[in-house]
Structures are given as structure tokens and as C-alpha cells.
Short mmCIF file of C-alpha atoms in Angstrom, two decimals:
data_model
loop_
_atom_site.label_atom_id
_atom_site.label_comp_id
_atom_site.label_asym_id
_atom_site.label_seq_id
_atom_site.Cartn_x
_atom_site.Cartn_y
_atom_site.Cartn_z
CA UNK A 1 -208.84 -46.00 97.29
CA UNK A 2 -210.33 -42.85 98.73
CA UNK A 3 -212.77 -41.08 96.56
CA UNK A 4 -212.43 -37.29 96.96
CA UNK A 5 -215.71 -35.36 97.42
CA UNK A 6 -215.20 -33.27 94.30
CA UNK A 7 -214.97 -36.45 92.24
CA UNK A 8 -218.53 -37.33 93.27
CA UNK A 9 -219.60 -33.99 91.85
CA UNK A 10 -217.78 -34.90 88.64
CA UNK A 11 -219.75 -38.15 88.52
CA UNK A 12 -222.97 -36.16 88.97
CA UNK A 13 -221.99 -33.89 86.08
CA UNK A 14 -221.33 -36.90 83.85
CA UNK A 15 -224.63 -38.49 84.86
CA UNK A 16 -226.53 -35.26 84.09
CA UNK A 17 -224.82 -35.17 80.70
CA UNK A 18 -225.68 -38.80 79.99
CA UNK A 19 -229.27 -38.45 81.17
CA UNK A 20 -229.78 -35.38 78.96
CA UNK A 21 -228.58 -37.36 75.94
CA UNK A 22 -230.65 -40.42 76.86
CA UNK A 23 -233.82 -38.37 77.32
CA UNK A 24 -233.19 -36.58 74.01
CA UNK A 25 -232.73 -39.96 72.30
CA UNK A 26 -235.95 -41.35 73.64
CA UNK A 27 -237.77 -38.07 73.00
CA UNK A 28 -237.47 -38.86 69.29
CA UNK A 29 -239.16 -42.20 69.97
CA UNK A 30 -241.77 -40.61 72.24
CA UNK A 31 -242.52 -37.99 69.60
CA UNK A 32 -243.34 -40.69 67.05
CA UNK A 33 -245.38 -42.78 69.45
CA UNK A 34 -247.38 -39.77 70.64
CA UNK A 35 -247.89 -38.57 67.06
CA UNK A 36 -249.11 -42.04 66.13
CA UNK A 37 -251.41 -42.15 69.14
CA UNK A 38 -252.91 -38.73 68.40
CA UNK A 39 -253.37 -39.57 64.72
CA UNK A 40 -254.73 -43.05 65.41
CA UNK A 41 -251.80 -44.84 63.76
CA UNK A 42 -249.54 -47.68 64.91
CA UNK A 43 -246.26 -45.77 65.04
CA UNK A 44 -242.77 -47.32 65.21
CA UNK A 45 -243.09 -50.99 66.22
CA UNK A 46 -240.50 -52.84 64.09
CA UNK A 47 -237.14 -52.37 65.87
CA UNK A 48 -237.20 -54.30 69.11
CA UNK A 49 -240.14 -54.71 71.53
CA UNK A 50 -242.64 -51.83 71.03
CA UNK A 51 -240.10 -50.32 68.62
CA UNK A 52 -237.88 -49.35 71.56
CA UNK A 53 -234.71 -49.75 69.48
CA UNK A 54 -235.97 -47.24 66.91
CA UNK A 55 -233.63 -44.40 68.12
CA UNK A 56 -230.68 -46.79 67.68
CA UNK A 57 -231.77 -47.59 64.13
CA UNK A 58 -232.17 -43.87 63.42
CA UNK A 59 -228.67 -43.17 64.73
CA UNK A 60 -227.17 -45.85 62.50
CA UNK A 61 -229.06 -44.42 59.54
CA UNK A 62 -227.90 -40.86 60.26
CA UNK A 63 -224.27 -41.88 60.80
CA UNK A 64 -224.04 -43.88 57.57
CA UNK A 65 -225.71 -41.30 55.31
CA UNK A 66 -223.69 -39.27 52.84
CA UNK A 67 -221.97 -36.21 54.28
CA UNK A 68 -223.02 -33.49 51.86
CA UNK A 69 -221.58 -30.00 51.52
CA UNK A 70 -223.53 -27.58 49.31
CA UNK A 71 -221.59 -25.63 46.67
CA UNK A 72 -220.34 -22.27 47.89
CA UNK A 73 -220.95 -23.14 51.53
CA UNK A 74 -218.60 -21.89 54.20
CA UNK A 75 -217.31 -25.34 55.17
CA UNK A 76 -215.89 -24.52 58.60
CA UNK A 77 -219.00 -22.68 59.77
CA UNK A 78 -221.24 -25.27 58.12
CA UNK A 79 -219.78 -27.88 60.49
CA UNK A 80 -219.52 -25.45 63.40
CA UNK A 81 -223.25 -24.55 63.37
CA UNK A 82 -224.70 -27.90 64.50
CA UNK A 83 -221.83 -28.37 66.99
CA UNK A 84 -222.62 -25.02 68.57
CA UNK A 85 -226.34 -25.84 68.72
CA UNK A 86 -225.51 -29.05 70.57
CA UNK A 87 -222.97 -27.46 72.95
CA UNK A 88 -225.27 -24.64 74.08
CA UNK A 89 -228.17 -27.08 74.50
CA UNK A 90 -226.13 -29.42 76.68
CA UNK A 91 -224.57 -26.66 78.78
CA UNK A 92 -227.83 -25.37 80.20
CA UNK A 93 -228.72 -28.49 82.18
CA UNK A 94 -225.63 -28.02 84.37
CA UNK A 95 -227.27 -25.79 86.98
CA UNK A 96 -230.63 -27.52 87.30
CA UNK A 97 -231.12 -29.00 90.79
CA UNK A 98 -232.39 -32.49 90.03
CA UNK A 99 -232.54 -33.51 93.66
CA UNK A 100 -231.62 -32.63 97.21
CA UNK A 101 -228.61 -34.09 99.03
CA UNK A 102 -227.77 -37.79 99.30
CA UNK A 103 -225.85 -38.42 102.53
CA UNK A 104 -223.56 -41.43 102.78
CA UNK A 105 -221.56 -41.23 105.99
CA UNK A 106 -219.39 -38.16 105.52
CA UNK A 107 -219.91 -37.66 101.81
CA UNK A 108 -222.84 -35.51 100.75
CA UNK A 109 -223.73 -35.74 97.09
CA UNK A 110 -225.70 -32.82 95.68
CA UNK A 111 -227.80 -34.04 92.80
CA UNK A 112 -226.97 -30.98 90.74
CA UNK A 113 -224.15 -30.36 88.25
CA UNK A 114 -222.93 -27.07 89.68
CA UNK A 115 -224.53 -24.76 92.20
CA UNK A 116 -223.99 -21.08 91.37
CA UNK A 117 -225.87 -18.20 92.89
CA UNK A 118 -226.85 -16.78 89.50
CA UNK A 119 -228.26 -20.09 88.24
CA UNK A 120 -231.31 -18.58 86.61
CA UNK A 121 -229.24 -16.04 84.70
CA UNK A 122 -226.93 -18.85 83.57
CA UNK A 123 -229.85 -20.78 82.08
CA UNK A 124 -231.15 -17.61 80.50
CA UNK A 125 -227.74 -16.83 78.99
CA UNK A 126 -227.38 -20.31 77.53
CA UNK A 127 -230.88 -20.12 76.05
CA UNK A 128 -230.02 -16.81 74.42
CA UNK A 129 -226.84 -18.32 72.95
CA UNK A 130 -228.77 -21.25 71.48
CA UNK A 131 -229.80 -19.23 68.46
CA UNK A 132 -226.20 -18.94 67.20
CA UNK A 133 -226.07 -22.56 66.13
CA UNK A 134 -229.15 -22.03 63.97
CA UNK A 135 -228.00 -18.67 62.59
CA UNK A 136 -224.49 -19.82 61.69
CA UNK A 137 -225.70 -23.05 60.13
CA UNK A 138 -228.39 -21.27 58.15
CA UNK A 139 -226.01 -18.63 56.86
CA UNK A 140 -223.15 -21.00 56.04
CA UNK A 141 -225.43 -23.18 53.88
CA UNK A 142 -225.38 -20.54 51.12
CA UNK A 143 -229.07 -21.09 50.50
CA UNK A 144 -231.77 -18.42 50.59
CA UNK A 145 -234.27 -20.66 52.37
CA UNK A 146 -231.73 -21.54 55.04
CA UNK A 147 -230.86 -17.87 55.47
CA UNK A 148 -234.53 -16.94 55.85
CA UNK A 149 -234.92 -19.68 58.46
CA UNK A 150 -231.89 -18.38 60.34
CA UNK A 151 -233.16 -14.80 60.26
CA UNK A 152 -236.57 -15.92 61.49
CA UNK A 153 -234.98 -17.88 64.32
CA UNK A 154 -232.93 -14.87 65.40
CA UNK A 155 -235.77 -12.37 65.50
CA UNK A 156 -238.13 -14.87 67.11
CA UNK A 157 -235.68 -15.73 69.87
CA UNK A 158 -234.85 -12.12 70.65
CA UNK A 159 -238.53 -11.13 70.74
CA UNK A 160 -239.59 -13.92 73.06
CA UNK A 161 -236.58 -13.59 75.33
CA UNK A 162 -237.92 -10.23 76.49
CA UNK A 163 -241.28 -11.60 77.56
CA UNK A 164 -239.56 -14.61 79.12
CA UNK A 165 -237.20 -12.41 81.12
CA UNK A 166 -240.07 -10.23 82.32
CA UNK A 167 -242.00 -13.33 83.42
CA UNK A 168 -238.91 -14.49 85.32
CA UNK A 169 -238.62 -11.12 87.08
CA UNK A 170 -241.99 -11.73 88.76
CA UNK A 171 -240.66 -15.04 90.14
CA UNK A 172 -237.50 -13.27 91.28
CA UNK A 173 -239.52 -10.64 93.12
CA UNK A 174 -241.00 -13.40 95.28
CA UNK A 175 -237.88 -15.51 95.72
CA UNK A 176 -235.29 -12.79 96.20
CA UNK A 177 -232.67 -15.21 94.90
CA UNK A 178 -231.31 -16.20 91.52
CA UNK A 179 -230.19 -19.63 92.69
CA UNK A 180 -232.41 -22.40 91.33
CA UNK A 181 -231.71 -24.50 94.42
CA UNK A 182 -232.81 -21.68 96.71
CA UNK A 183 -235.98 -21.15 94.66
CA UNK A 184 -236.74 -24.87 94.98
CA UNK A 185 -236.28 -24.84 98.75
CA UNK A 186 -238.61 -21.86 99.07
CA UNK A 187 -241.36 -23.89 97.42
CA UNK A 188 -241.14 -26.56 100.13
CA UNK A 189 -243.58 -26.38 102.99
CA UNK A 190 -243.71 -27.84 106.49
CA UNK A 191 -247.24 -26.71 107.18
CA UNK A 192 -249.55 -29.39 108.57
CA UNK A 193 -252.41 -28.49 106.21
CA UNK A 194 -252.48 -31.41 103.77
CA UNK A 195 -252.53 -29.63 100.40
CA UNK A 196 -250.41 -26.72 101.56
CA UNK A 197 -247.46 -28.29 99.76
CA UNK A 198 -249.00 -27.73 96.37
CA UNK A 199 -250.17 -24.23 97.23
CA UNK A 200 -246.59 -23.32 97.98
CA UNK A 201 -245.52 -23.97 94.40
CA UNK A 202 -244.87 -20.86 92.39
CA UNK A 203 -247.44 -21.76 89.76
CA UNK A 204 -250.17 -21.09 92.34
CA UNK A 205 -248.81 -17.61 92.99
CA UNK A 206 -247.78 -16.88 89.40
CA UNK A 207 -250.37 -18.46 87.11
CA UNK A 208 -250.15 -15.65 84.55
CA UNK A 209 -246.35 -15.64 84.68
CA UNK A 210 -246.30 -19.37 84.11
CA UNK A 211 -248.53 -19.13 81.04
CA UNK A 212 -246.30 -16.41 79.58
CA UNK A 213 -243.21 -18.49 80.37
CA UNK A 214 -244.50 -21.67 78.75
CA UNK A 215 -245.54 -19.84 75.57
CA UNK A 216 -242.07 -18.28 75.39
CA UNK A 217 -240.50 -21.69 76.04
CA UNK A 218 -242.31 -23.03 72.98
CA UNK A 219 -240.95 -20.14 70.92
CA UNK A 220 -237.40 -20.43 72.29
CA UNK A 221 -237.19 -24.14 71.54
CA UNK A 222 -238.65 -23.62 68.03
CA UNK A 223 -241.46 -26.07 68.64
CA UNK A 224 -244.82 -26.05 66.90
CA UNK A 225 -246.90 -23.80 66.89
CA UNK A 226 -243.83 -21.51 66.73
CA UNK A 227 -241.51 -23.60 64.53
CA UNK A 228 -241.39 -20.91 61.85
CA UNK A 229 -237.58 -21.22 61.33
CA UNK A 230 -238.13 -24.68 59.85
CA UNK A 231 -241.55 -24.12 58.34
CA UNK A 232 -241.76 -26.71 55.54
CA UNK A 233 -244.59 -25.14 53.60
CA UNK A 234 -242.68 -21.90 53.14
CA UNK A 235 -238.98 -22.65 53.60
CA UNK A 236 -238.50 -26.33 52.62
CA UNK A 237 -236.60 -27.22 55.79
CA UNK A 238 -235.62 -23.78 57.04
CA UNK A 239 -232.13 -23.50 58.51
CA UNK A 240 -231.35 -27.22 58.07
CA UNK A 241 -232.45 -27.48 54.43
CA UNK A 242 -228.90 -28.28 53.28
CA UNK A 243 -227.96 -30.51 56.18
CA UNK A 244 -227.73 -34.27 55.95
CA UNK A 245 -226.34 -37.17 57.95
CA UNK A 246 -225.32 -36.62 61.58
CA UNK A 247 -225.06 -32.82 61.27
CA UNK A 248 -228.81 -32.84 60.67
CA UNK A 249 -229.10 -35.31 63.54
CA UNK A 250 -227.29 -32.89 65.87
CA UNK A 251 -229.78 -30.12 65.07
CA UNK A 252 -232.73 -32.40 65.76
CA UNK A 253 -231.04 -33.67 68.91
CA UNK A 254 -230.30 -30.16 70.16
CA UNK A 255 -233.99 -29.33 69.80
CA UNK A 256 -234.99 -32.25 72.00
CA UNK A 257 -232.36 -31.40 74.60
CA UNK A 258 -233.72 -27.85 74.62
CA UNK A 259 -237.20 -29.22 75.18
CA UNK A 260 -235.87 -31.30 78.08
CA UNK A 261 -234.08 -28.32 79.63
CA UNK A 262 -237.09 -26.04 79.18
CA UNK A 263 -239.29 -28.67 80.86
CA UNK A 264 -236.81 -29.00 83.72
CA UNK A 265 -236.60 -25.24 84.20
CA UNK A 266 -240.38 -24.92 84.26
CA UNK A 267 -240.65 -27.78 86.77
CA UNK A 268 -238.06 -26.15 89.01
CA UNK A 269 -239.28 -22.57 88.77
CA UNK A 270 -243.02 -23.11 88.89
CA UNK A 271 -243.80 -26.68 89.94
CA UNK A 272 -241.77 -27.07 93.07
CA UNK A 273 -238.69 -28.79 91.63
CA UNK A 274 -237.88 -31.88 93.68
CA UNK A 275 -240.53 -31.09 96.31
CA UNK A 276 -243.58 -33.30 96.39
CA UNK A 277 -246.75 -33.24 98.50
CA UNK A 278 -246.57 -34.75 102.00
CA UNK A 279 -242.77 -35.00 101.90
CA UNK A 280 -242.24 -33.92 105.51
CA UNK A 281 -245.12 -36.16 106.66
CA UNK A 282 -243.55 -39.08 104.77
CA UNK A 283 -240.18 -38.44 106.37
CA UNK A 284 -241.68 -38.21 109.84
CA UNK A 285 -243.62 -41.41 109.24
CA UNK A 286 -240.50 -43.22 108.02
CA UNK A 287 -238.61 -42.13 111.12
CA UNK A 288 -241.32 -42.75 113.70
CA UNK A 289 -243.23 -45.78 112.39
CA UNK A 290 -240.59 -47.59 110.33
CA UNK A 291 -237.82 -46.69 112.84
CA UNK A 292 -235.38 -45.64 110.13
CA UNK A 293 -232.55 -43.26 110.85
CA UNK A 294 -233.15 -39.65 109.89
CA UNK A 295 -230.32 -39.79 107.30
CA UNK A 296 -231.79 -42.84 105.57
CA UNK A 297 -235.26 -41.31 105.61
CA UNK A 298 -233.89 -38.09 104.06
CA UNK A 299 -232.13 -40.11 101.38
CA UNK A 300 -235.39 -41.89 100.56
CA UNK A 301 -237.15 -38.51 100.35
CA UNK A 302 -234.39 -37.24 98.05
CA UNK A 303 -234.77 -40.20 95.71
CA UNK A 304 -238.57 -39.93 95.64
CA UNK A 305 -238.16 -36.20 94.99
CA UNK A 306 -235.77 -36.93 92.12
CA UNK A 307 -238.30 -39.31 90.59
CA UNK A 308 -241.02 -36.74 91.19
CA UNK A 309 -239.04 -34.06 89.37
CA UNK A 310 -238.52 -36.40 86.41
CA UNK A 311 -242.26 -37.18 86.41
CA UNK A 312 -242.92 -33.43 86.17
CA UNK A 313 -240.31 -33.07 83.40
CA UNK A 314 -241.80 -35.96 81.42
CA UNK A 315 -245.28 -34.50 81.70
CA UNK A 316 -243.98 -31.23 80.30
CA UNK A 317 -242.20 -33.05 77.46
CA UNK A 318 -245.47 -34.85 76.74
CA UNK A 319 -247.24 -31.48 76.77
CA UNK A 320 -244.75 -30.11 74.21
CA UNK A 321 -245.47 -33.07 71.91
CA UNK A 322 -249.21 -32.99 72.53
CA UNK A 323 -249.31 -29.35 71.44
CA UNK A 324 -247.14 -30.10 68.41
CA UNK A 325 -249.58 -32.66 67.04
CA UNK A 326 -252.68 -30.67 67.97
CA UNK A 327 -252.17 -27.04 67.04
CA UNK A 328 -251.42 -25.68 63.55
CA UNK A 329 -248.48 -23.37 62.94
CA UNK A 330 -248.79 -19.63 63.41
CA UNK A 331 -248.14 -17.17 60.61
CA UNK A 332 -244.95 -15.19 61.09
CA UNK A 333 -246.66 -11.82 61.60
CA UNK A 334 -249.05 -13.44 64.07
CA UNK A 335 -246.07 -14.80 65.97
CA UNK A 336 -244.45 -11.38 66.20
CA UNK A 337 -247.70 -9.71 67.18
CA UNK A 338 -248.32 -12.26 69.92
CA UNK A 339 -244.82 -11.71 71.30
CA UNK A 340 -244.68 -7.94 71.19
CA UNK A 341 -248.22 -6.69 71.65
CA UNK A 342 -249.71 -9.37 73.90
CA UNK A 343 -247.04 -11.22 75.89
CA UNK A 344 -244.78 -8.28 76.76
CA UNK A 345 -247.59 -5.98 78.03
CA UNK A 346 -249.06 -8.96 79.91
CA UNK A 347 -245.68 -9.69 81.48
CA UNK A 348 -245.28 -6.07 82.58
CA UNK A 349 -248.80 -6.16 84.01
CA UNK A 350 -247.83 -9.36 85.84
CA UNK A 351 -244.83 -7.61 87.39
CA UNK A 352 -247.04 -4.75 88.60
CA UNK A 353 -249.61 -7.21 89.93
CA UNK A 354 -246.94 -9.23 91.75
CA UNK A 355 -245.48 -6.05 93.22
CA UNK A 356 -248.91 -4.99 94.45
CA UNK A 357 -249.69 -8.37 95.96
CA UNK A 358 -246.31 -8.48 97.72
CA UNK A 359 -246.78 -4.95 99.07
CA UNK A 360 -250.17 -5.83 100.54
CA UNK A 361 -248.80 -9.09 101.95
CA UNK A 362 -251.15 -11.38 100.02
CA UNK A 363 -248.30 -13.50 98.63
CA UNK A 364 -244.75 -13.63 99.76
CA UNK B 1 -205.56 -18.64 88.99
CA UNK B 2 -202.76 -16.74 87.30
CA UNK B 3 -202.43 -19.31 84.52
CA UNK B 4 -206.18 -19.08 83.91
CA UNK B 5 -205.86 -15.31 83.75
CA UNK B 6 -203.02 -15.57 81.26
CA UNK B 7 -204.95 -18.05 79.12
CA UNK B 8 -208.07 -15.85 79.10
CA UNK B 9 -206.05 -12.74 78.27
CA UNK B 10 -204.28 -14.59 75.48
CA UNK B 11 -207.55 -15.76 73.94
CA UNK B 12 -209.10 -12.31 74.44
CA UNK B 13 -206.26 -10.56 72.63
CA UNK B 14 -206.15 -13.15 69.87
CA UNK B 15 -209.88 -13.03 69.22
CA UNK B 16 -209.90 -9.23 69.40
CA UNK B 17 -207.19 -9.21 66.73
CA UNK B 18 -209.32 -11.67 64.79
CA UNK B 19 -212.22 -9.19 64.83
CA UNK B 20 -210.07 -6.59 63.10
CA UNK B 21 -208.11 -8.85 60.78
CA UNK B 22 -210.81 -11.29 59.59
CA UNK B 23 -211.76 -10.74 55.96
CA UNK B 24 -215.25 -12.11 56.35
CA UNK B 25 -217.54 -9.90 58.49
CA UNK B 26 -219.41 -12.93 59.85
CA UNK B 27 -216.09 -14.30 61.14
CA UNK B 28 -215.43 -10.90 62.73
CA UNK B 29 -218.73 -11.05 64.62
CA UNK B 30 -217.98 -14.59 65.80
CA UNK B 31 -214.55 -13.49 67.03
CA UNK B 32 -216.23 -10.61 68.86
CA UNK B 33 -218.56 -13.08 70.59
CA UNK B 34 -215.52 -15.11 71.66
CA UNK B 35 -213.98 -11.90 73.01
CA UNK B 36 -217.09 -11.26 75.12
CA UNK B 37 -216.83 -14.78 76.49
CA UNK B 38 -213.24 -14.27 77.59
CA UNK B 39 -214.23 -10.94 79.18
CA UNK B 40 -216.96 -12.79 81.10
CA UNK B 41 -214.27 -15.24 82.21
CA UNK B 42 -212.28 -12.29 83.54
CA UNK B 43 -215.34 -11.04 85.45
CA UNK B 44 -215.68 -14.49 87.00
CA UNK B 45 -212.04 -14.40 88.08
CA UNK B 46 -212.79 -11.03 89.72
CA UNK B 47 -215.67 -12.66 91.65
CA UNK B 48 -218.34 -10.78 89.70
CA UNK B 49 -220.73 -13.59 88.78
CA UNK B 50 -223.67 -11.33 88.08
CA UNK B 51 -221.70 -9.11 85.72
CA UNK B 52 -220.36 -12.17 83.90
CA UNK B 53 -223.83 -13.64 83.38
CA UNK B 54 -225.35 -10.33 82.30
CA UNK B 55 -222.47 -9.70 79.92
CA UNK B 56 -223.23 -13.03 78.23
CA UNK B 57 -226.99 -12.42 78.12
CA UNK B 58 -226.93 -8.83 76.89
CA UNK B 59 -223.81 -8.60 74.73
CA UNK B 60 -223.19 -12.13 73.50
CA UNK B 61 -226.84 -13.19 73.56
CA UNK B 62 -228.76 -10.18 72.26
CA UNK B 63 -226.63 -7.42 70.77
CA UNK B 64 -224.34 -9.75 68.84
CA UNK B 65 -227.37 -11.64 67.48
CA UNK B 66 -228.57 -8.34 66.04
CA UNK B 67 -225.11 -7.64 64.58
CA UNK B 68 -225.03 -11.05 62.96
CA UNK B 69 -228.61 -10.54 61.78
CA UNK B 70 -227.78 -7.30 59.97
CA UNK B 71 -224.52 -8.61 58.49
CA UNK B 72 -226.24 -11.72 57.17
CA UNK B 73 -228.83 -9.54 55.47
CA UNK B 74 -226.18 -7.32 53.87
CA UNK B 75 -224.41 -10.44 52.57
CA UNK B 76 -220.99 -8.82 52.56
CA UNK B 77 -218.16 -10.96 51.27
CA UNK B 78 -214.70 -10.62 49.82
CA UNK B 79 -215.78 -10.47 46.17
CA UNK B 80 -218.31 -7.68 46.59
CA UNK B 81 -216.34 -5.67 49.14
CA UNK B 82 -215.65 -2.19 47.71
CA UNK B 83 -212.09 -0.92 47.94
CA UNK B 84 -211.88 1.85 50.46
CA UNK B 85 -210.26 5.07 49.31
CA UNK B 86 -206.75 5.81 50.53
CA UNK B 87 -207.98 8.86 52.44
CA UNK B 88 -210.38 6.71 54.52
CA UNK B 89 -207.59 4.27 55.36
CA UNK B 90 -205.31 7.15 56.31
CA UNK B 91 -207.97 8.76 58.52
CA UNK B 92 -208.71 5.44 60.19
CA UNK B 93 -205.04 4.85 60.93
CA UNK B 94 -204.70 8.33 62.46
CA UNK B 95 -207.85 7.94 64.58
CA UNK B 96 -206.89 4.47 65.79
CA UNK B 97 -203.31 5.58 66.52
CA UNK B 98 -204.43 8.55 68.58
CA UNK B 99 -206.83 6.37 70.56
CA UNK B 100 -203.94 4.02 71.33
CA UNK B 101 -201.83 7.00 72.38
CA UNK B 102 -204.53 8.28 74.73
CA UNK B 103 -205.03 4.83 76.26
CA UNK B 104 -201.31 4.33 76.82
CA UNK B 105 -200.98 7.83 78.28
CA UNK B 106 -203.89 7.17 80.66
CA UNK B 107 -202.60 3.77 81.75
CA UNK B 108 -199.01 4.90 82.21
CA UNK B 109 -199.51 6.44 85.64
CA UNK B 110 -201.56 3.64 87.13
CA UNK B 111 -200.05 2.25 90.31
CA UNK B 112 -201.39 -1.22 91.04
CA UNK B 113 -202.35 -1.16 94.70
CA UNK B 114 -203.12 -4.81 95.30
CA UNK B 115 -205.66 -5.71 97.94
CA UNK B 116 -205.68 -6.51 101.60
CA UNK B 117 -206.52 -10.19 101.90
CA UNK B 118 -207.93 -9.86 105.43
CA UNK B 119 -210.34 -6.99 104.77
CA UNK B 120 -211.28 -8.02 101.21
CA UNK B 121 -214.99 -8.77 100.85
CA UNK B 122 -215.26 -11.89 98.72
CA UNK B 123 -219.00 -11.29 98.24
CA UNK B 124 -218.44 -7.94 96.58
CA UNK B 125 -219.62 -8.95 93.11
CA UNK B 126 -222.64 -10.98 94.19
CA UNK B 127 -226.15 -10.00 93.22
CA UNK B 128 -227.36 -8.89 96.64
CA UNK B 129 -224.32 -6.63 97.25
CA UNK B 130 -224.74 -5.12 93.80
CA UNK B 131 -228.46 -4.60 94.43
CA UNK B 132 -227.78 -2.80 97.71
CA UNK B 133 -225.34 -0.43 96.03
CA UNK B 134 -227.66 0.18 93.08
CA UNK B 135 -230.73 0.87 95.20
CA UNK B 136 -229.01 2.88 97.94
CA UNK B 137 -226.24 4.90 96.34
CA UNK B 138 -227.38 5.01 92.74
CA UNK B 139 -231.17 4.71 93.04
CA UNK B 140 -232.00 7.70 90.84
CA UNK B 141 -229.68 6.94 87.89
CA UNK B 142 -230.74 3.29 88.06
CA UNK B 143 -234.44 4.15 87.92
CA UNK B 144 -233.86 6.65 85.11
CA UNK B 145 -232.04 4.00 83.08
CA UNK B 146 -234.82 1.50 83.66
CA UNK B 147 -237.44 4.07 82.57
CA UNK B 148 -235.39 4.70 79.42
CA UNK B 149 -235.40 0.99 78.59
CA UNK B 150 -239.12 0.69 79.34
CA UNK B 151 -239.87 3.66 77.06
CA UNK B 152 -237.81 2.08 74.28
CA UNK B 153 -239.72 -1.18 74.69
CA UNK B 154 -243.13 0.51 74.72
CA UNK B 155 -242.06 2.51 71.67
CA UNK B 156 -241.19 -0.64 69.74
CA UNK B 157 -244.54 -2.18 70.68
CA UNK B 158 -246.30 0.97 69.46
CA UNK B 159 -244.39 0.86 66.17
CA UNK B 160 -245.45 -2.72 65.64
CA UNK B 161 -249.12 -2.06 66.34
CA UNK B 162 -251.60 -2.69 63.58
CA UNK B 163 -252.83 0.57 62.07
CA UNK B 164 -256.47 1.23 61.27
CA UNK B 165 -257.50 -0.61 58.13
CA UNK B 166 -254.16 -2.43 57.75
CA UNK B 167 -254.28 -6.03 56.60
CA UNK B 168 -251.39 -8.47 56.60
CA UNK B 169 -252.73 -11.02 54.17
#
């Protein structure tokens, strides 16, 4: 049977979906192991070898728990909230270019869900929609603590979106394109100078923008030190106080998927995406010394690049968890002050700086 | 394409009706968000990807969050909703009816021209085309609008600044 080319793209979409879920599942395990490591504990080690089956045990626990609806809750929206959180989290990984092209005869498989020329705006839009799941769930719970958590989430997300958008504008000024694939290709380098590859990554040209972006990514994904919407000491559990069983699980899951997507976006925008140092040298060496065909060599480069991108993503996920178990939580007024009076002016300064540097031809 | 258009229009009209008819204001806001999504779908059908994405980011992502924010704080619901006086209902019906009349009168004379498939520029809604038009034909209004937004942002930062001697704890 002939397999039409569009069907391959469908397979890629399904694989991206599955990988997002798998990484979110094992993020829960990684979070516990890293927390245990940082706090000098043992961590989960009962279910399976090294506790690797722990996420499975957690899923069984969450599925079999009692489904609880608080009195006076808006039942439809109470169920809709966690679903929405999950949908928006899963939608954003669609445009991330996980790898270059795999060429098999006539079929070329792009390792990317969909390629659209406004990819960055798509991610940004999905991130800005992510807050609805939290807001609706928090409001529908008919609980003052949940409502306060929802309100905090909304104002926090809106405040940090501005700084995030301004940090992105500086990247856009250099790339001249909104397509994530195009931005990745621009960070590749064919120069013979050995470390030129790394210097072509956007983080080298936009160090300030990257710092602003990563701080905003912490705030947008509601991770410590900015997890004020679910601050236990003040709000019990914040927006998911009233949630139990798998609805609670969906909220936690959506958070980990958001962390994965934020890590992927940072790797693509600032850390070269699927490019890795010496990639053109490696390809040339494969072709000349190992006498491989150019197509096969390119496929090998694509696969190594894919693994490289996932290595970058995993280091960012580790960084998220490292920070969570190291830094204490901000106070809410400190959070707002950081967003509005430090990050936004810094981001505007970064735009001016980038503009100046581009005008004088120092970076391009 | 036509069936997609019909589906989007159907959902758009239905959710727009939902905005008006829903008893619960939070439901109204959610219906309005759905309406914005269907409008973005229409923009996509018209080959305007940038407009579709920005519509989602600005309207569905930011402005509607603020709407929902305020409505959640007010905690309006059916039990506490005050009955509006008959005069207000009457005035609203008149105003809405005349708006409908004006819209129908304006739309009545429209002659759909169609487009020439050979000379049609399929890239017309893309970001770079839009940027060229904005920075060549409409450079001054565009810059003025951006200054307005920047001033609003700086103003909000100034409002949030700590005053002399103020303590938050």
C-alpha cells in the first residue's frame, strides 16, 4: 500500500503528541528524584527498578480516587477547566521544529508537527490562552481561595506576557522571520572556525533577552519562585484546592507539558534548535571518509540534531526543577514589581540596544 | 473550503447569540472567546495568518482575560442580578434595533465582486507584505499608535512605582 506524504506528517503529529505526554509523565518522576537529590533523600524507589514505574502508580492512584464536586460549584465549568488547561498546553508543541528533514527516497519527513510562517506568534497565543484553564477552574470551584488563585494567575500571566513579548521582539529584529524553522536555520553556521557554531546561537547575541525570557517562562508556567497561584502557605492549594482525582492530575500534567514546551521554545529560539557544533564538519567527514551518500549523512545529522535538541530541552527542564527546589517563593507584590518595573524597562532597553547594534553592523 | 466557511459562520453566529442570551456573565465571556476563535478561523480562510494569530493573542488572550478577571471579582450571578427597569430595556431595544437597521442599510448595496484567480496575490496577508504596507503607506499612523501604547505602558509602570516612604509589609 502506498503511504501518502501527508500521512507521514500525521504520524509526526501523533509522535509529537505522544512524546509531549511521555515527557510530562516522566517529568513528575524527575521532579521527585531531583527534589530527593537536592534534599539528600532517597526519593521514589519502590515501584520498579529505580522507581521508574512511579508515574504509572500515580496514574492508577489518581484515576481510582473519588471524583468530588464541591457544593455550589458550576459543574460544567468545573470539568471544563482542567480539560482546557490540558488542551492549550498540548496545542503549543505543534509548531516546534524538533528536527530537520529525514529523506527516504522520494518522501521527505519534516520532524515538525506543522510549519506555519507565524510559528512564534502561534506559540505566544497558545501560552496566553493557557491561563483560561486555571481561571475557569478556580472560579467554578466556588471557593474563595481558588478564586484568589485564579485571579493571581490571570494578572501574573498578563504582566509577564508583556515582558516576554518585548524580549521576543529583539529576537525578531535579528531574524526577520516569525517561523521557528527559519529562526533555527539562521542559527546554523558553515564557517570553518571551530566554535563559530556556538557563537551563532541567539543566546550569544541576546544574553539579556534570554534572561528576561527565561524569567518570564518561569512566571508563565507558574513554577517556583513564581507559583503564587498555588501558594500553599496563603491559599491552601490555590486554583486546584477543590480538585481531586484525575481532574487534579490534568492540572499537574498541564504544568509539566508547559514546562516542556517552554524549554523547547527556549532551546529553539536561543540555543540553536536542532543545530549542534561541528555539524557541517561531521557531515563532510561522513561523506568523504566514511564514503556515505550525502542523503544518508544528512539523515544522520538530522537524527543527531534531534537528540541534541532533546538534550537541550532536558537540561532546561532540569534547570526548572533545580530552581524550584533551591529558591524560595516570591511575595506577590515583589512578583508584580519585578515584572513591571524591572523586566519591562529592561526589555525595552534590550530592544533599543539590539536596534543600535544592528544599525552599526555589530550583530546581524 | 465552503463547508469550512459555513461551519465557522454557524459556530460564530451561535456563540455570538450565546453571548447575548447566556444568563451567567462568565458563560457570556466564554462564548465571546469562542466567537473570537471562529473569527480567527475566518481570517485564516482569507489567508491572513498574521491577523488570525494577533486576534487570538490580543483579544482572546489578553482583553478577554481582563473581562473574565473583572466579572469574577464582581461575582455576578442569577440570584443577585438586579431587575433592570422597563425604560432601560426599552432604550436598549431601540438602540440595538437602529444599529441593526443601519447595518442592513449599509450592507444592502454591496456588490460582491469576486476576485481574479490569475492576478490574486496569495501572499497578501503574510507578515512581510503587511509590514511593507504598514511601514511604507501608513508609517506615521503606525508609529503614532505604537507611541500611544508605549506611553500607556510607561504610565502603568509609573503608577505601580513605590512612593517615598511606602512599605508593603
